[in-house]
Coordinates of C-alpha atoms in Angstrom, one line a residue:
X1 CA 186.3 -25.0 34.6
X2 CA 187.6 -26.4 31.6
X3 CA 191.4 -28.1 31.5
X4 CA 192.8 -25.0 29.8
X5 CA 191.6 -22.8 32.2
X6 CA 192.8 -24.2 34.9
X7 CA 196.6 -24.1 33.4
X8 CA 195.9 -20.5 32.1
X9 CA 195.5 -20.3 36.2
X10 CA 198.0 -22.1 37.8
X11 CA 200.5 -20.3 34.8
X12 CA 199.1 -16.7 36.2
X13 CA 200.3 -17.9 39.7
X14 CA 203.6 -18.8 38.1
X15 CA 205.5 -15.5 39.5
X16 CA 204.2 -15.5 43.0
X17 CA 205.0 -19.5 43.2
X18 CA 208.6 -18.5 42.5
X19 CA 208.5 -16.0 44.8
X20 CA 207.4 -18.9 47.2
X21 CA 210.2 -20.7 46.4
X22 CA 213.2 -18.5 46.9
X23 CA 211.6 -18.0 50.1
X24 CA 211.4 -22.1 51.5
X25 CA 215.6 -22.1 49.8
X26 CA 216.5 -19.5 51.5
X27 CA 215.7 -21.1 54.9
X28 CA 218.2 -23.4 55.4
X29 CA 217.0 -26.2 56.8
X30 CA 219.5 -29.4 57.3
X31 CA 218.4 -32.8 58.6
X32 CA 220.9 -32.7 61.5
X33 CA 220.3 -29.4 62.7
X34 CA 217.8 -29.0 64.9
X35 CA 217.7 -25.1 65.8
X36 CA 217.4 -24.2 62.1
X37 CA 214.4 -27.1 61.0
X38 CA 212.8 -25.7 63.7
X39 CA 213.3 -21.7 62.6
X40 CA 212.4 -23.6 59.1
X41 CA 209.3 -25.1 60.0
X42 CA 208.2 -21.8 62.1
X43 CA 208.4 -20.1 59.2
X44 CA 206.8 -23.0 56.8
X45 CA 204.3 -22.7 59.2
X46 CA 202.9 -18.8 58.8
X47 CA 203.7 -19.1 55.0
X48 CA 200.9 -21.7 54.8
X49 CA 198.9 -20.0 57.0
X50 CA 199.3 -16.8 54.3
X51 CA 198.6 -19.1 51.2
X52 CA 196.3 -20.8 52.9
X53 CA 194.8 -19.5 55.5
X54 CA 194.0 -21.2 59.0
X55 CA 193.8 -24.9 59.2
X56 CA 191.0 -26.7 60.4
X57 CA 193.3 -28.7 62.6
X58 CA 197.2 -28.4 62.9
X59 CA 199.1 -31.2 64.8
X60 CA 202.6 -30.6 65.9
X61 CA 204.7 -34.0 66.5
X62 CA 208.1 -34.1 69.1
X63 CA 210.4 -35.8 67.1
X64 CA 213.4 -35.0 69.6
X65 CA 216.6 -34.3 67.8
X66 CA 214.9 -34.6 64.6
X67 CA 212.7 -32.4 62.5
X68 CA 209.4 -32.4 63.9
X69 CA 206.6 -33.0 62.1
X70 CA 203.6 -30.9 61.2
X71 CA 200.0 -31.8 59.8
X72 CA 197.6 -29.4 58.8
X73 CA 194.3 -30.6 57.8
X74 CA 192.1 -28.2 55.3
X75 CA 188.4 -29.6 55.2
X76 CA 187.4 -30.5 52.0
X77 CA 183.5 -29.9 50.1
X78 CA 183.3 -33.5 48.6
X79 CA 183.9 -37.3 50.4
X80 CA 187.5 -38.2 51.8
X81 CA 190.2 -36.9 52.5
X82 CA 193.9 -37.4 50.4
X83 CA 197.3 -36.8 52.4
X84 CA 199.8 -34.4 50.5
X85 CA 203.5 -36.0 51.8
X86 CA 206.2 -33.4 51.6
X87 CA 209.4 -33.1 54.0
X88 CA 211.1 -29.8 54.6
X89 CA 214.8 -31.0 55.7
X90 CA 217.7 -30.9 53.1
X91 CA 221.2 -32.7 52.7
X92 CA 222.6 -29.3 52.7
X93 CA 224.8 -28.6 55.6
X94 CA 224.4 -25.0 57.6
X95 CA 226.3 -22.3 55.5
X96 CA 225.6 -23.1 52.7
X97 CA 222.8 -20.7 51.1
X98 CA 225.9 -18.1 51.5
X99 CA 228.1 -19.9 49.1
X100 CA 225.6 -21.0 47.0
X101 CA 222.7 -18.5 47.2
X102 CA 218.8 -18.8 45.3
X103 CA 219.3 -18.1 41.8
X104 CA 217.3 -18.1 38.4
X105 CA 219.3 -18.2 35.0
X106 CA 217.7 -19.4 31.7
X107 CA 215.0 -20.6 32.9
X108 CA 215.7 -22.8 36.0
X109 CA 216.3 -21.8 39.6
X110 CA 219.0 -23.4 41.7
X111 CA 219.9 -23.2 45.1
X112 CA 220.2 -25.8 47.8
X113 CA 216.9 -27.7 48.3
X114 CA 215.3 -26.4 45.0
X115 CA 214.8 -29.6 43.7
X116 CA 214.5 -31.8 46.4
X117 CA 212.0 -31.1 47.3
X118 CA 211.0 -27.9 48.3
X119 CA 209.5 -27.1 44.6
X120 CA 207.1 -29.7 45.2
X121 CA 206.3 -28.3 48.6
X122 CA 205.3 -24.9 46.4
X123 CA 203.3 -27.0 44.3
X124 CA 201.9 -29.2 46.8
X125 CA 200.5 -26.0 48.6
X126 CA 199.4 -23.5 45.6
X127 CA 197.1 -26.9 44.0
X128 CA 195.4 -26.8 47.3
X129 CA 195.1 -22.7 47.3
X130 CA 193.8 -22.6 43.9
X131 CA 191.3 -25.2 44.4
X132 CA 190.1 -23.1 46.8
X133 CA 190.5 -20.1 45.5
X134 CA 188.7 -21.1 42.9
X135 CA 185.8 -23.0 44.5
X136 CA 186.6 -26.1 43.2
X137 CA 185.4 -29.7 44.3
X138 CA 187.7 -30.9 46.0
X139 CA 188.5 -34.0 49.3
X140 CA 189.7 -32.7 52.8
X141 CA 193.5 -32.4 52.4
X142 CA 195.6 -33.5 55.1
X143 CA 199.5 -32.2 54.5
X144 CA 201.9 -33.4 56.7
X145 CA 205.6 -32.0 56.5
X146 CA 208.4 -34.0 57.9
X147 CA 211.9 -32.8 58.9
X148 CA 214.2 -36.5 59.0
X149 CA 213.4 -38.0 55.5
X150 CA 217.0 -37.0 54.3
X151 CA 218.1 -39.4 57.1
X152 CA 215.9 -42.3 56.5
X153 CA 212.5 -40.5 58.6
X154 CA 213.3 -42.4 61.9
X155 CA 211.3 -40.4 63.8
X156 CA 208.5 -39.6 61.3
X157 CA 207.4 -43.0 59.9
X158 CA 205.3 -43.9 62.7
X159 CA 203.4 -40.5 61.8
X160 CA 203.0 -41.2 58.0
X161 CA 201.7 -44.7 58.6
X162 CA 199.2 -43.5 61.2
X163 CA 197.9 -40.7 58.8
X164 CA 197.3 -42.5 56.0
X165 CA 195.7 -45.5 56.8
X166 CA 192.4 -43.6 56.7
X167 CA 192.8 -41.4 53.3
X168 CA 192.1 -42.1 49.5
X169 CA 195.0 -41.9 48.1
X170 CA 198.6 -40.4 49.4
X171 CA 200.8 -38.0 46.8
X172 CA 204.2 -37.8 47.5
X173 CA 205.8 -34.1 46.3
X174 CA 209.2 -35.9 45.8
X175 CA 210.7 -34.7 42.1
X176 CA 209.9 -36.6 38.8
X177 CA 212.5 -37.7 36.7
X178 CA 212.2 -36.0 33.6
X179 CA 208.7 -36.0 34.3
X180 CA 207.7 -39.4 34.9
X181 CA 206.0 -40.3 38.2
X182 CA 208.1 -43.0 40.3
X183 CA 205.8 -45.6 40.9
X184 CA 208.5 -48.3 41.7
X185 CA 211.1 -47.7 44.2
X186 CA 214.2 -49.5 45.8
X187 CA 214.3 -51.0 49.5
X188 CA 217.6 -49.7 51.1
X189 CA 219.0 -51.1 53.9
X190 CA 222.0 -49.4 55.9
X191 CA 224.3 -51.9 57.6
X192 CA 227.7 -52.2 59.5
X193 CA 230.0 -55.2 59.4
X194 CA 232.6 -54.6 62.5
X195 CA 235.3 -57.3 63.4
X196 CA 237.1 -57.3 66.6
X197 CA 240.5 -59.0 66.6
X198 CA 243.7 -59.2 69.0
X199 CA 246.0 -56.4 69.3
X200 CA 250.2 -56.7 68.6
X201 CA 252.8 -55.5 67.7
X202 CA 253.2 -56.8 64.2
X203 CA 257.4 -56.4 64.6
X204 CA 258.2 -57.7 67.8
X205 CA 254.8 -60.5 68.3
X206 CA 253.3 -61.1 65.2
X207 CA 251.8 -64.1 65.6
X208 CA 250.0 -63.3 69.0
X209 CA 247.7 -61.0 66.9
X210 CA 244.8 -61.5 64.9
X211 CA 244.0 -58.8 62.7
X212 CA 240.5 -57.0 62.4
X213 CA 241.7 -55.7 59.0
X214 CA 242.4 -59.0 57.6
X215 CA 239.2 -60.7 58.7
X216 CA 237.4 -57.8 57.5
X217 CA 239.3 -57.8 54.2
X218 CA 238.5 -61.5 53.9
X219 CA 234.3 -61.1 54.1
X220 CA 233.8 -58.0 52.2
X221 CA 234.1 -59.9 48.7
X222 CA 231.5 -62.5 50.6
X223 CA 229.7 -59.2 51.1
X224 CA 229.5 -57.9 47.8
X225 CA 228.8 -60.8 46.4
X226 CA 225.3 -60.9 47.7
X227 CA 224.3 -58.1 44.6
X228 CA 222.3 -60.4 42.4
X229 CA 221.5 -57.5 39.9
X230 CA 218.7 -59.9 38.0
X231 CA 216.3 -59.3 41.1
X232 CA 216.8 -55.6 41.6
X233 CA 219.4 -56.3 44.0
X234 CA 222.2 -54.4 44.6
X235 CA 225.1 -53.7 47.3
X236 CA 228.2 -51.6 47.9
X237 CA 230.7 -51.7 50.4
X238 CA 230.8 -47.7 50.4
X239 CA 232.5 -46.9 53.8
X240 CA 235.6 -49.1 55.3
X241 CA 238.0 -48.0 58.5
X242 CA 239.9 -49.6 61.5
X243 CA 243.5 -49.7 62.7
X244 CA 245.6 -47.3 64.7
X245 CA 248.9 -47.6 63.0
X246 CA 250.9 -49.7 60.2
X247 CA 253.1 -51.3 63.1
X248 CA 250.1 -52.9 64.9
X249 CA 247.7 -55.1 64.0
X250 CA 244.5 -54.1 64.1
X251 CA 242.1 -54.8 67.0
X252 CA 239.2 -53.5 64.9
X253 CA 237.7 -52.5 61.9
X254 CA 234.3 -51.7 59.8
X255 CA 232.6 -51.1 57.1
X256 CA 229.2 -49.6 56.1
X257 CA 227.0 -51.5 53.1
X258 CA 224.3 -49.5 51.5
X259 CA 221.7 -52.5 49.8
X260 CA 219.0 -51.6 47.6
X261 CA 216.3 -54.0 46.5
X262 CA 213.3 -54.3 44.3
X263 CA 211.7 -57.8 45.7
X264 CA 210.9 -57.9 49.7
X265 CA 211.8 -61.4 49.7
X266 CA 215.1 -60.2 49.9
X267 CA 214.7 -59.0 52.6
X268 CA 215.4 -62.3 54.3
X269 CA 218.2 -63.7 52.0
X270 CA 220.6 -60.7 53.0
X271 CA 219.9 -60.6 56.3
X272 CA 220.9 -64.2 56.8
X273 CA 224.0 -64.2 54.9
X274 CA 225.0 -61.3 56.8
X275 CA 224.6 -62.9 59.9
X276 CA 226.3 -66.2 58.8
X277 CA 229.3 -64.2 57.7
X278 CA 232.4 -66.0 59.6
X279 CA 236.5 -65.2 59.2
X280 CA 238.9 -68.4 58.5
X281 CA 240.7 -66.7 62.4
X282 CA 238.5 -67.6 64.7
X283 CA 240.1 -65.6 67.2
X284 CA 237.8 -62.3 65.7
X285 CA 234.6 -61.7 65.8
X286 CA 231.9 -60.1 63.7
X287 CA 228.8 -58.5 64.2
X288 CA 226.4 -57.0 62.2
X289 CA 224.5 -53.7 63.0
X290 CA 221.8 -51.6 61.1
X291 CA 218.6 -51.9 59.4
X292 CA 216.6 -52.1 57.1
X293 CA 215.7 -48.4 56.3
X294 CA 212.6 -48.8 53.5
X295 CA 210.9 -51.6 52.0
X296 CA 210.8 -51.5 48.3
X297 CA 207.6 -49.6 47.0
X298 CA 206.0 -52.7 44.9
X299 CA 202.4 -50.9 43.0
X300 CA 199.7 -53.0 44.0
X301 CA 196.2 -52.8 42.2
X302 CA 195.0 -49.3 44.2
X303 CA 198.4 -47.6 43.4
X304 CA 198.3 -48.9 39.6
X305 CA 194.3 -47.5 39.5
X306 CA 195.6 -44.1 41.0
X307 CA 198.5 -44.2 38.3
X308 CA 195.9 -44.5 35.8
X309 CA 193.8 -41.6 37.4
X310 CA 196.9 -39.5 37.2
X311 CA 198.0 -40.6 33.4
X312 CA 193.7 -39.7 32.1
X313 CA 194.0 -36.3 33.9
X314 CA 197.2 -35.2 32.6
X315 CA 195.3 -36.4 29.4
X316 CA 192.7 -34.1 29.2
X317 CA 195.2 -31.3 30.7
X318 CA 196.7 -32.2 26.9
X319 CA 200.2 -34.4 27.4
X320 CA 201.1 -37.7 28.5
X321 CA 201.8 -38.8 31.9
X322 CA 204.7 -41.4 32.0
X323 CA 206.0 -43.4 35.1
X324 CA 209.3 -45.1 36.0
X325 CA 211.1 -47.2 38.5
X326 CA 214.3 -45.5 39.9
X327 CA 216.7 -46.7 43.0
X328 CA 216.3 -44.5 45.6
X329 CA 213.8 -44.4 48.2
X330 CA 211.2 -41.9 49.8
X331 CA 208.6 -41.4 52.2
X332 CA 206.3 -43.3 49.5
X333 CA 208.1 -46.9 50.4
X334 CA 206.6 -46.8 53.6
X335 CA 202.9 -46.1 52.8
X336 CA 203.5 -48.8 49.7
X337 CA 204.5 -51.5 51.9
X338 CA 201.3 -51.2 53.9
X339 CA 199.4 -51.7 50.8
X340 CA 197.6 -48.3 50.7
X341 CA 197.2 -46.4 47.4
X342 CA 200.5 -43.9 46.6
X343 CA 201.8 -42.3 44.0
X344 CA 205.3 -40.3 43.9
X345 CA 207.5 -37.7 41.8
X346 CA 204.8 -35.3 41.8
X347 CA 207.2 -32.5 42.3
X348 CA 210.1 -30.6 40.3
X349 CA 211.1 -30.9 37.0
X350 CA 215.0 -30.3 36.7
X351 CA 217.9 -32.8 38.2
X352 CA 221.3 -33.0 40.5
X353 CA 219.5 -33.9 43.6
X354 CA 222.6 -33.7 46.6
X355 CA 224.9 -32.5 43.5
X356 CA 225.9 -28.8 43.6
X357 CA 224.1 -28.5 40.2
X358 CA 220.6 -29.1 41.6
X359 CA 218.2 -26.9 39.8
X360 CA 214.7 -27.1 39.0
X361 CA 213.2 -26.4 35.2
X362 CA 210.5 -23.3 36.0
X363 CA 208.2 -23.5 32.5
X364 CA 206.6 -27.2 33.8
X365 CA 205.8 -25.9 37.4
X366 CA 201.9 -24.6 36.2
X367 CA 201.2 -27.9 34.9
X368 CA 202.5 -30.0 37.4
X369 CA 200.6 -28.1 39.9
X370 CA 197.6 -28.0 37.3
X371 CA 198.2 -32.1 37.6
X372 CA 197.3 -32.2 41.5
X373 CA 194.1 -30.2 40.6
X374 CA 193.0 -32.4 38.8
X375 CA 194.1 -35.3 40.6
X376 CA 192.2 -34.0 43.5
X377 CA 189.1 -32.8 41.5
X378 CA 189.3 -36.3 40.0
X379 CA 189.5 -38.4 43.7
X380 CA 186.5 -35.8 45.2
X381 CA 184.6 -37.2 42.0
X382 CA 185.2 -40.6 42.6
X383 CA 184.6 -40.7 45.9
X384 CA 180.9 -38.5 46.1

């Protein structure tokens, strides 16, 4: 099957993969609800079944109060096998879809979830139907579908290490920007600075206090100070809160720091600063909570060989594949760190990911799904 015919394809499948869509958006699926990722991935579950037909294995993970994850494994006719990473959970809070219901005007479909990421679930799903449909060459596809990534996957990152220390490559169905696959990402790290003081009554016993709000006030510049924007690093002092009235002073008071960096040698600079942090009262106290979430996704030679696999199919599919480093994090981080073979962004074309103007573009879906085909084609080859 020659490149044009397997876009003439996956553009005949166009209709039906909308279809597809409407139906994963209109199953609302938020990280922190547990009775609706479940309905959600019930229902995940028969659609594949339908587009795909039965698994050769399905594994179903507990993750307690969190999404639980599910792997379904299709055996392959060449060498290896290649794990399609996809989560199903949104930011999108229960209620939503009625406010803000599935919708396609000029040319782009928005709805909560559209873009990120259940359009690259679609994809993700019809490139492996298609290949078999059309009795292509192709590895054993493992697809695993997680339900917490919107809340940093705390109960699913054991589960995407384990599964793909084995495979050839992982692809990640996050969305592109503007096409381009995201082959550098950010390390975030989620932290909380809380000071305890002395509680008083700042009119009648002033003195006897020491305020939690002060100290705090005091490090936070300390804090944001550790930004050193020339290695990728960034924080922000995003949340702050303590007190119980203008007339006392405050016993305690937080703040929550988002960090993002781009070299995991940073790693170890923040975290001791953090810990060293130390108010001129020594009557309060600090401590520091939290974690760091991801490590940066740093490409090392198997991730830039599978970039260049990508960039020479989407060649011979006729346009160029472009790739690009962006400050959020995925699913992708974790499988980078370990030094295994990833690409990401292999989803939706479109924008306004967690904005209320989140769409996805329709007219690239065929040949971003056309691009896993022959990614896959491409990795059975390689590996026979």
């Amino acid at each position: 099957m020659t490149p044009s015919d397997l876009t003439s394809a996956t553009r005949q499948a166009l209709p039906e993969m909308i279809q597809d869509l409407r139906t994963l958006v209109e199953l609302e699926t938020p990280s922190n609800d547990k009775r609706l990722l479940d309905a959600g991935l019930a229902a995940i579950s028969g659609w594949l079944v339908e587009r795909l037909g039965e698994p050769d294995a399905t594994e179903r993970h507990d993750c307690g109060p969190h999404g639980d994850v599910l792997t379904v494994t299709y055996r392959g006719t060449a060498p290896g096998t290649v794990l399609l990473l996809c989560h199903y959970d949104t930011v999108w809070p229960a209620g939503t879809l009625a406010e803000w219901p599935f919708e396609i005007e000029d040319g782009r479909a928005s709805g909560p979830g559209v873009f990120d990421m259940k359009t690259g679930l679609v994809q993700a799903v019809w490139a492996l139907r298609l290949l078999r449909e059309l009795e292509l060459p192709h590895p054993t596809v493992r697809l695993l579908l997680n339900g917490d990534e919107e809340i940093g996957s705390p109960a699913s990152r054991r589960h995407i290490e384990r599964l793909s220390e084995d495979v050839l490559a992982t692809l990640v169905f996050e969305a592109s920007l503007d096409g381009a696959l995201k082959t550098v990402r950010k390390g975030v790290g989620l932290f909380d600075v809380t000071a305890y003081g002395v509680e008083s009554h700042a009119g009648l016993d002033p003195f006897a206090g020491a305020s939690a709000i002060h100290a705090l006030a005091e490090v936070v510049p300390r804090i944001a100070g550790l930004s050193a924007p020339e290695r990728g690093t960034t924080v922000n002092v995003g949340l702050i809160s303590g007190g119980t009235g203008r007339n006392v002073i405050a016993a305690r008071a937080s703040c929550g720091i988002d960090i993002r960096i781009a070299e995991p040698e940073e790693m170890a600079r923040i975290d001791a600063a953090l810990h060293a942090l130390a108010p001129s009262d020594q009557r309060v106290r600090l401590t520091v909570t939290g974690e760091w979430n991801r490590p940066p996704m740093v490409p090392g030679d198997a991730s830039r060989r599978l970039f260049q696999r990508a960039h020479a199919v989407a060649a011979e599919q006729g346009w160029e594949l472009t790739e690009t480093a962006v400050g959020g994090a995925s699913d992708g981080n974790f499988v980078s760190a370990l030094g295994r073979p990833v690409l990401d962004g292999l989803g939706a074309l479109g924008s306004g990911a967690h904005a209320r103007h989140e769409h996805t573009v329709l007219a690239p879906i065929p040949s971003r799904t056309a691009l896993t085909i022959g990614l896959l084609r491409a990795l059975a080859a390689d590996a026979s």
